[in-house]
Each structure stands twice: as structure tokens, then as C-alpha cells.
PDB file of C-alpha atoms in Angstrom:
ATOM      1  CA  LEU A   5       7.295  36.872   5.482  1.00 81.00           C
ATOM      2  CA  SER A   6       7.648  38.359   2.433  1.00 89.00           C
ATOM      3  CA  PRO A   7       6.924  36.315  -0.929  1.00 91.00           C
ATOM      4  CA  TRP A   8      10.093  35.501  -1.662  1.00 94.00           C
ATOM      5  CA  VAL A   9      11.214  33.969   2.024  1.00 94.00           C
ATOM      6  CA  GLN A  10       7.449  31.479   1.654  1.00 94.00           C
ATOM      7  CA  LEU A  11       8.684  30.677  -2.006  1.00 94.00           C
ATOM      8  CA  ALA A  12      12.078  29.898  -0.522  1.00 95.00           C
ATOM      9  CA  LEU A  13      10.672  27.785   1.918  1.00 93.00           C
ATOM     10  CA  THR A  14       7.809  25.918  -0.274  1.00 94.00           C
ATOM     11  CA  LEU A  15      10.004  25.133  -2.572  1.00 94.00           C
ATOM     12  CA  PRO A  16      11.785  21.869  -1.940  1.00 94.00           C
ATOM     13  CA  ALA A  17       8.579  20.560  -0.792  1.00 91.00           C
ATOM     14  CA  VAL A  18       6.551  21.157  -3.610  1.00 93.00           C
ATOM     15  CA  CYS A  19       9.177  20.185  -5.890  1.00 92.00           C
ATOM     16  CA  TRP A  20      10.991  17.634  -3.672  1.00 94.00           C
ATOM     17  CA  ALA A  21       8.505  16.329  -1.517  1.00 92.00           C
ATOM     18  CA  GLY A  22       5.454  16.654  -3.428  1.00 92.00           C
ATOM     19  CA  LEU A  23       7.281  15.018  -7.042  1.00 93.00           C
ATOM     20  CA  PRO A  24       6.035  11.303  -6.065  1.00 93.00           C
ATOM     21  CA  PHE A  25       2.798  13.149  -5.656  1.00 94.00           C
ATOM     22  CA  PHE A  26       3.200  14.563  -9.277  1.00 95.00           C
ATOM     23  CA  GLN A  27       4.425  12.472 -11.480  1.00 95.00           C
ATOM     24  CA  ARG A  28       1.725   9.729  -9.803  1.00 94.00           C
ATOM     25  CA  GLY A  29      -0.969  13.195 -10.746  1.00 94.00           C
ATOM     26  CA  LEU A  30       0.579  12.917 -14.522  1.00 95.00           C
ATOM     27  CA  ALA A  31       0.748   8.926 -14.835  1.00 95.00           C
ATOM     28  CA  SER A  32      -3.408   9.064 -14.210  1.00 94.00           C
ATOM     29  CA  LEU A  33      -3.687  11.525 -16.594  1.00 94.00           C
ATOM     30  CA  ARG A  34      -1.746   9.505 -19.137  1.00 94.00           C
ATOM     31  CA  THR A  35      -3.275   6.792 -18.408  1.00 93.00           C
ATOM     32  CA  GLY A  36      -7.166   7.905 -17.760  1.00 91.00           C
ATOM     33  CA  HIS A  37      -7.632   6.902 -14.481  1.00 92.00           C
ATOM     34  CA  PHE A  38      -8.231   9.606 -12.050  1.00 92.00           C
ATOM     35  CA  ASN A  39      -6.821   9.402  -8.211  1.00 92.00           C
ATOM     36  CA  MET A  40      -6.351  10.806  -5.350  1.00 92.00           C
ATOM     37  CA  PHE A  41      -2.898  11.388  -7.059  1.00 94.00           C
ATOM     38  CA  THR A  42      -4.995  13.629 -10.034  1.00 95.00           C
ATOM     39  CA  LEU A  43      -6.013  15.518  -6.878  1.00 94.00           C
ATOM     40  CA  ILE A  44      -3.239  16.525  -5.531  1.00 95.00           C
ATOM     41  CA  MET A  45      -1.165  17.615  -7.833  1.00 96.00           C
ATOM     42  CA  PHE A  46      -4.557  20.106  -9.804  1.00 96.00           C
ATOM     43  CA  GLY A  47      -4.414  21.805  -5.887  1.00 95.00           C
ATOM     44  CA  VAL A  48      -1.589  21.345  -4.471  1.00 96.00           C
ATOM     45  CA  GLY A  49      -0.012  22.452  -8.278  1.00 95.00           C
ATOM     46  CA  ALA A  50      -2.451  25.671  -8.965  1.00 96.00           C
ATOM     47  CA  ALA A  51      -1.947  27.322  -5.524  1.00 96.00           C
ATOM     48  CA  PHE A  52       1.751  26.624  -6.008  1.00 96.00           C
ATOM     49  CA  GLY A  53       2.274  28.222  -9.794  1.00 95.00           C
ATOM     50  CA  TYR A  54      -0.275  31.090  -9.248  1.00 95.00           C
ATOM     51  CA  SER A  55       1.602  31.794  -6.025  1.00 95.00           C
ATOM     52  CA  LEU A  56       4.793  32.238  -7.335  1.00 95.00           C
ATOM     53  CA  VAL A  57       3.446  33.977 -10.534  1.00 95.00           C
ATOM     54  CA  ALA A  58       2.066  36.576  -8.176  1.00 94.00           C
ATOM     55  CA  THR A  59       5.991  36.423  -6.319  1.00 94.00           C
ATOM     56  CA  ILE A  60       7.779  37.234  -9.203  1.00 94.00           C
ATOM     57  CA  PHE A  61       5.252  39.041 -11.923  1.00 94.00           C
ATOM     58  CA  PRO A  62       2.546  40.880  -9.649  1.00 91.00           C
ATOM     59  CA  ASP A  63       2.514  43.881 -11.819  1.00 90.00           C
ATOM     60  CA  ALA A  64       0.722  41.152 -14.352  1.00 89.00           C
ATOM     61  CA  PHE A  65      -2.432  41.657 -11.707  1.00 90.00           C
ATOM     62  CA  PRO A  66      -5.206  43.780 -12.057  1.00 89.00           C
ATOM     63  CA  VAL A  67      -5.750  46.062  -8.511  1.00 87.00           C
ATOM     64  CA  THR A  68      -9.532  44.055  -8.266  1.00 87.00           C
ATOM     65  CA  PHE A  69      -6.871  40.982  -6.904  1.00 88.00           C
ATOM     66  CA  ARG A  70      -5.433  43.411  -4.525  1.00 89.00           C
ATOM     67  CA  MET A  71      -5.135  43.423  -0.258  1.00 89.00           C
ATOM     68  CA  PRO A  72      -6.052  46.182   0.841  1.00 88.00           C
ATOM     69  CA  ASP A  73      -2.595  47.110   1.246  1.00 86.00           C
ATOM     70  CA  GLY A  74      -1.298  46.366  -2.273  1.00 84.00           C
ATOM     71  CA  SER A  75       0.628  43.515  -1.916  1.00 87.00           C
ATOM     72  CA  LEU A  76      -1.188  40.142  -3.458  1.00 90.00           C
ATOM     73  CA  PRO A  77      -2.286  37.396  -2.206  1.00 93.00           C
ATOM     74  CA  VAL A  78       0.210  34.167  -2.345  1.00 94.00           C
ATOM     75  CA  TYR A  79      -1.109  30.673  -1.384  1.00 94.00           C
ATOM     76  CA  TYR A  80       2.288  28.720  -0.579  1.00 95.00           C
ATOM     77  CA  GLU A  81       1.433  27.529   2.549  1.00 94.00           C
ATOM     78  CA  ALA A  82      -1.478  26.065   1.351  1.00 94.00           C
ATOM     79  CA  ALA A  83       0.514  24.172  -1.278  1.00 95.00           C
ATOM     80  CA  GLY A  84       3.292  23.004   2.014  1.00 94.00           C
ATOM     81  CA  VAL A  85       0.256  22.142   4.334  1.00 95.00           C
ATOM     82  CA  VAL A  86      -1.366  20.183   1.463  1.00 96.00           C
ATOM     83  CA  VAL A  87       2.507  18.287  -0.049  1.00 96.00           C
ATOM     84  CA  ALA A  88       3.025  18.002   4.431  1.00 95.00           C
ATOM     85  CA  LEU A  89      -0.619  15.794   5.096  1.00 96.00           C
ATOM     86  CA  VAL A  90      -0.744  13.515   2.262  1.00 95.00           C
ATOM     87  CA  LEU A  91       3.094  12.419   3.206  1.00 95.00           C
ATOM     88  CA  VAL A  92       1.841  11.675   7.263  1.00 96.00           C
ATOM     89  CA  GLY A  93      -1.280  10.042   5.382  1.00 94.00           C
ATOM     90  CA  GLN A  94       0.738   8.275   2.884  1.00 93.00           C
ATOM     91  CA  VAL A  95       3.033   7.110   6.123  1.00 94.00           C
ATOM     92  CA  LEU A  96       0.720   6.416   7.867  1.00 95.00           C
ATOM     93  CA  GLU A  97      -0.466   4.125   4.885  1.00 93.00           C
ATOM     94  CA  LEU A  98       2.817   2.128   5.286  1.00 93.00           C
ATOM     95  CA  ARG A  99       2.504   1.783   8.435  1.00 94.00           C
ATOM     96  CA  ALA A 100      -0.715   0.399   8.665  1.00 93.00           C
ATOM     97  CA  ARG A 101       0.322  -2.726   6.003  1.00 92.00           C
ATOM     98  CA  ALA A 102       3.696  -3.107   7.661  1.00 92.00           C
ATOM     99  CA  ALA A 103       1.158  -4.283  10.809  1.00 90.00           C
ATOM    100  CA  ILE A 104      -0.970  -6.372   8.470  1.00 86.00           C
ATOM    101  CA  GLY A 105       1.806  -7.729   6.531  1.00 86.00           C
ATOM    102  CA  ASN A 106       3.484  -8.422  10.016  1.00 86.00           C
ATOM    103  CA  ALA A 107       0.269  -9.942  11.579  1.00 78.00           C
ATOM    104  CA  ILE A 108      -1.010 -12.401   8.161  1.00 75.00           C
ATOM    105  CA  ARG A 109       2.306 -13.733   8.337  1.00 79.00           C
ATOM    106  CA  ALA A 110       1.952 -14.761  11.976  1.00 75.00           C
ATOM    107  CA  LEU A 111      -1.408 -16.658  11.495  1.00 69.00           C
ATOM    108  CA  LEU A 112      -0.048 -18.246   8.514  1.00 68.00           C
ATOM    109  CA  ASP A 113       3.080 -19.493  11.305  1.00 71.00           C
ATOM    110  CA  LEU A 114      -0.014 -20.338  13.725  1.00 66.00           C
ATOM    111  CA  THR A 115      -1.287 -22.915  11.223  1.00 71.00           C
ATOM    112  CA  PRO A 116       0.920 -26.374  11.844  1.00 79.00           C
ATOM    113  CA  LYS A 117       2.360 -27.976   9.042  1.00 84.00           C
ATOM    114  CA  GLN A 118       1.458 -31.056   9.838  1.00 89.00           C
ATOM    115  CA  ALA A 119      -1.731 -32.582  10.574  1.00 92.00           C
ATOM    116  CA  HIS A 120      -3.020 -36.383  12.313  1.00 94.00           C
ATOM    117  CA  ARG A 121      -5.864 -37.767   9.252  1.00 95.00           C
ATOM    118  CA  ILE A 122      -7.894 -40.321  10.458  1.00 94.00           C
ATOM    119  CA  GLY A 123      -9.030 -43.442   8.040  1.00 92.00           C
ATOM    120  CA  ALA A 124     -11.683 -45.574   6.616  1.00 89.00           C
ATOM    121  CA  ASP A 125      -9.528 -48.115   8.990  1.00 90.00           C
ATOM    122  CA  GLY A 126      -9.962 -45.928  11.760  1.00 89.00           C
ATOM    123  CA  GLN A 127      -6.084 -45.320  12.132  1.00 93.00           C
ATOM    124  CA  GLU A 128      -3.993 -41.759  12.886  1.00 92.00           C
ATOM    125  CA  ASN A 129      -1.699 -40.949   9.686  1.00 93.00           C
ATOM    126  CA  ASP A 130       0.345 -37.956  10.283  1.00 92.00           C
ATOM    127  CA  VAL A 131       0.317 -36.189   7.026  1.00 93.00           C
ATOM    128  CA  ALA A 132       1.649 -32.314   5.880  1.00 92.00           C
ATOM    129  CA  VAL A 133      -0.947 -30.061   5.788  1.00 90.00           C
ATOM    130  CA  GLU A 134      -0.627 -29.784   1.698  1.00 89.00           C
ATOM    131  CA  ASP A 135      -1.972 -32.847   1.792  1.00 91.00           C
ATOM    132  CA  ILE A 136      -5.521 -32.615   3.496  1.00 92.00           C
ATOM    133  CA  ALA A 137      -8.344 -33.206   0.741  1.00 92.00           C
ATOM    134  CA  THR A 138     -11.393 -31.827   1.273  1.00 93.00           C
ATOM    135  CA  GLY A 139     -13.680 -33.784   4.184  1.00 93.00           C
ATOM    136  CA  ASP A 140     -10.543 -35.959   4.998  1.00 94.00           C
ATOM    137  CA  ARG A 141     -11.347 -36.585   8.797  1.00 96.00           C
ATOM    138  CA  LEU A 142      -9.005 -35.344  11.339  1.00 96.00           C
ATOM    139  CA  ARG A 143      -7.319 -35.403  14.778  1.00 96.00           C
ATOM    140  CA  VAL A 144      -7.233 -32.535  16.891  1.00 95.00           C
ATOM    141  CA  ARG A 145      -4.905 -33.497  20.493  1.00 95.00           C
ATOM    142  CA  PRO A 146      -5.107 -31.115  23.275  1.00 95.00           C
ATOM    143  CA  GLY A 147      -3.021 -28.154  23.047  1.00 91.00           C
ATOM    144  CA  GLU A 148      -2.524 -28.405  19.117  1.00 92.00           C
ATOM    145  CA  SER A 149      -2.794 -26.494  16.744  1.00 90.00           C
ATOM    146  CA  VAL A 150      -5.956 -26.291  14.660  1.00 92.00           C
ATOM    147  CA  PRO A 151      -4.303 -27.780  10.822  1.00 91.00           C
ATOM    148  CA  VAL A 152      -7.203 -25.688   8.629  1.00 92.00           C
ATOM    149  CA  ASP A 153     -10.825 -25.000   8.473  1.00 93.00           C
ATOM    150  CA  GLY A 154     -13.472 -27.239   8.794  1.00 94.00           C
ATOM    151  CA  MET A 155     -16.959 -29.290  11.724  1.00 96.00           C
ATOM    152  CA  VAL A 156     -16.333 -31.131  14.680  1.00 97.00           C
ATOM    153  CA  LEU A 157     -17.756 -34.034  14.258  1.00 96.00           C
ATOM    154  CA  ASN A 158     -16.973 -35.453  17.878  1.00 95.00           C
ATOM    155  CA  GLY A 159     -15.362 -34.753  21.523  1.00 95.00           C
ATOM    156  CA  ALA A 160     -15.433 -31.750  22.793  1.00 95.00           C
ATOM    157  CA  SER A 161     -12.936 -28.394  23.848  1.00 96.00           C
ATOM    158  CA  SER A 162     -12.336 -25.562  24.830  1.00 95.00           C
ATOM    159  CA  VAL A 163     -11.306 -23.488  21.108  1.00 94.00           C
ATOM    160  CA  ASP A 164      -8.716 -19.889  21.956  1.00 92.00           C
ATOM    161  CA  GLU A 165      -9.975 -18.592  18.839  1.00 90.00           C
ATOM    162  CA  ALA A 166      -8.117 -14.245  19.814  1.00 85.00           C
ATOM    163  CA  MET A 167      -6.025 -14.899  16.297  1.00 78.00           C
ATOM    164  CA  ILE A 168      -9.242 -13.937  15.187  1.00 79.00           C
ATOM    165  CA  THR A 169     -11.889 -12.488  17.311  1.00 80.00           C
ATOM    166  CA  GLY A 170      -9.745 -10.993  19.276  1.00 78.00           C
ATOM    167  CA  GLU A 171     -12.003 -12.742  21.595  1.00 80.00           C
ATOM    168  CA  PRO A 172      -9.751 -13.816  25.034  1.00 83.00           C
ATOM    169  CA  ALA A 173     -11.320 -16.253  26.187  1.00 89.00           C
ATOM    170  CA  PRO A 174     -11.620 -20.078  24.403  1.00 92.00           C
ATOM    171  CA  VAL A 175     -15.045 -20.996  22.728  1.00 93.00           C
ATOM    172  CA  ALA A 176     -16.535 -24.585  23.590  1.00 95.00           C
ATOM    173  CA  LYS A 177     -16.820 -26.762  20.986  1.00 96.00           C
ATOM    174  CA  LYS A 178     -19.263 -29.404  20.441  1.00 95.00           C
ATOM    175  CA  PRO A 179     -19.962 -31.523  17.764  1.00 96.00           C
ATOM    176  CA  GLY A 180     -21.346 -29.665  14.457  1.00 95.00           C
ATOM    177  CA  ASP A 181     -19.683 -26.804  15.747  1.00 95.00           C
ATOM    178  CA  ALA A 182     -17.075 -24.804  13.430  1.00 95.00           C
ATOM    179  CA  VAL A 183     -13.805 -24.179  13.990  1.00 95.00           C
ATOM    180  CA  THR A 184     -11.031 -22.492  12.332  1.00 92.00           C
ATOM    181  CA  GLY A 185      -7.957 -22.570  10.972  1.00 88.00           C
ATOM    182  CA  GLY A 186      -4.428 -21.469  13.250  1.00 85.00           C
ATOM    183  CA  THR A 187      -6.911 -21.466  16.379  1.00 90.00           C
ATOM    184  CA  ILE A 188      -5.394 -23.621  19.397  1.00 91.00           C
ATOM    185  CA  ASN A 189      -7.928 -26.665  20.363  1.00 93.00           C
ATOM    186  CA  GLY A 190      -7.583 -26.381  24.855  1.00 93.00           C
ATOM    187  CA  THR A 191      -7.701 -29.705  27.026  1.00 92.00           C
ATOM    188  CA  GLY A 192     -10.346 -31.920  25.180  1.00 94.00           C
ATOM    189  CA  SER A 193      -9.243 -33.831  22.159  1.00 95.00           C
ATOM    190  CA  LEU A 194     -11.706 -32.891  18.633  1.00 96.00           C
ATOM    191  CA  GLU A 195     -11.920 -34.696  15.438  1.00 96.00           C
ATOM    192  CA  ILE A 196     -13.307 -32.484  12.416  1.00 96.00           C
ATOM    193  CA  GLU A 197     -14.177 -32.337   8.746  1.00 96.00           C
ATOM    194  CA  ALA A 198     -11.763 -30.390   6.571  1.00 94.00           C
ATOM    195  CA  ARG A 199     -13.573 -28.265   5.154  1.00 93.00           C
ATOM    196  CA  ALA A 200     -11.419 -25.637   3.954  1.00 84.00           C
ATOM    197  CA  VAL A 201      -8.432 -26.439   2.810  1.00 80.00           C
ATOM    198  CA  GLY A 202      -5.242 -24.646   1.701  1.00 63.00           C
ATOM    199  CA  SER A 203      -6.495 -25.238  -1.792  1.00 55.00           C
ATOM    200  CA  ASP A 204      -9.514 -23.631  -1.156  1.00 56.00           C
TER     201      ASP A 204
END
């Protein structure tokens, strides 16, 4: 392809699709905090700028710059490919962030709104999870979610920790074992001591 055709094809990619990268690169120069966009701005700008000058003013370059056939090499494709690859990377990063955000929201949804707190008299009272304090004794009944991170004081059960560890098999819990908020208790009843609550 002639340099003019390459220029026409690359111009939208660099000046439109790549505009946000140049804006971020300039912002990094102003603040003095260089980042990936600083490098992209200089790399794409150098390749495109040289190619543009070589296309419009070919006679300005000495013979040593020329190919054996007398033409000047241009690097429009390099500028366009870099912009395209960075755009693909940005899209993949956004998708990954969205997936992580959805996973975090799903974990938060697993946390129950209420818990069964055991008083000094041994009676159980339903309280909001936000009202649980470190050191509180809590009852986790079969099939319920563990309200907060804690340690098993009494009872034995198997706890489904798949949403935390990815391990499909339930993990047996006995006195002295740690439990994680949001995991699902199995068929046994557990008495736990709160070790880390929402404020922690």
C-alpha cells in the first residue's frame, strides 16, 4: 500500500481510538507520574509522527534513510497495531474488573443479615450482623451461613467453603477450627466466637 493509503487507514485509529491514551499520557507528564500511557504516547507518537513527515515531505530525508528502491520506510502499521493491542488489553481489563466486582457482590450477598447471639445466660437472641462484636458467642444452625469470621467453640459440622476456596468438598469443623463469614454450615450445629466483624 502507498504511504497515503496507510495514512488514511491509520489516522482514525491513532487520532480517534488512541486519543484517550494521548490524553492520559499528557496528564502523566504534567503530574510527573509516568505510567504505561506515557510510553504508549511516545511510542505511537514517534512512529506516526515520523511516518507522517516521511509521507508529506519525503524530500526532507537524506539518501541514507531510503530503501534500495528509493522509497522511505513508514511505520503506520506499528502505530495502528499498538493502539489496537492496547484497546484490546483495556477491554479485557474492564471485563476482569467487572467479573471481580460481581464475585465480591455475590460474596457479600452470602453474608446473612442476622445472627443468633448467645447471651451470658445461654439464651439465644437474633441480632443484626452489624451489631456483632469481637468475642460474641454465636450459634450457627444447620444450613445457615456463617455470619462472621470466627473460631468454633462447641459442636462439629462440615462447612461448604467453595465460594472462598473453590474446593467443592465440605470441610469438617471442630472446636478450635476457624470458620469464614459467608460460608455455609452443613448438618451440624456450631457455636462460634466472633474473631473478625464488619468493622474489622
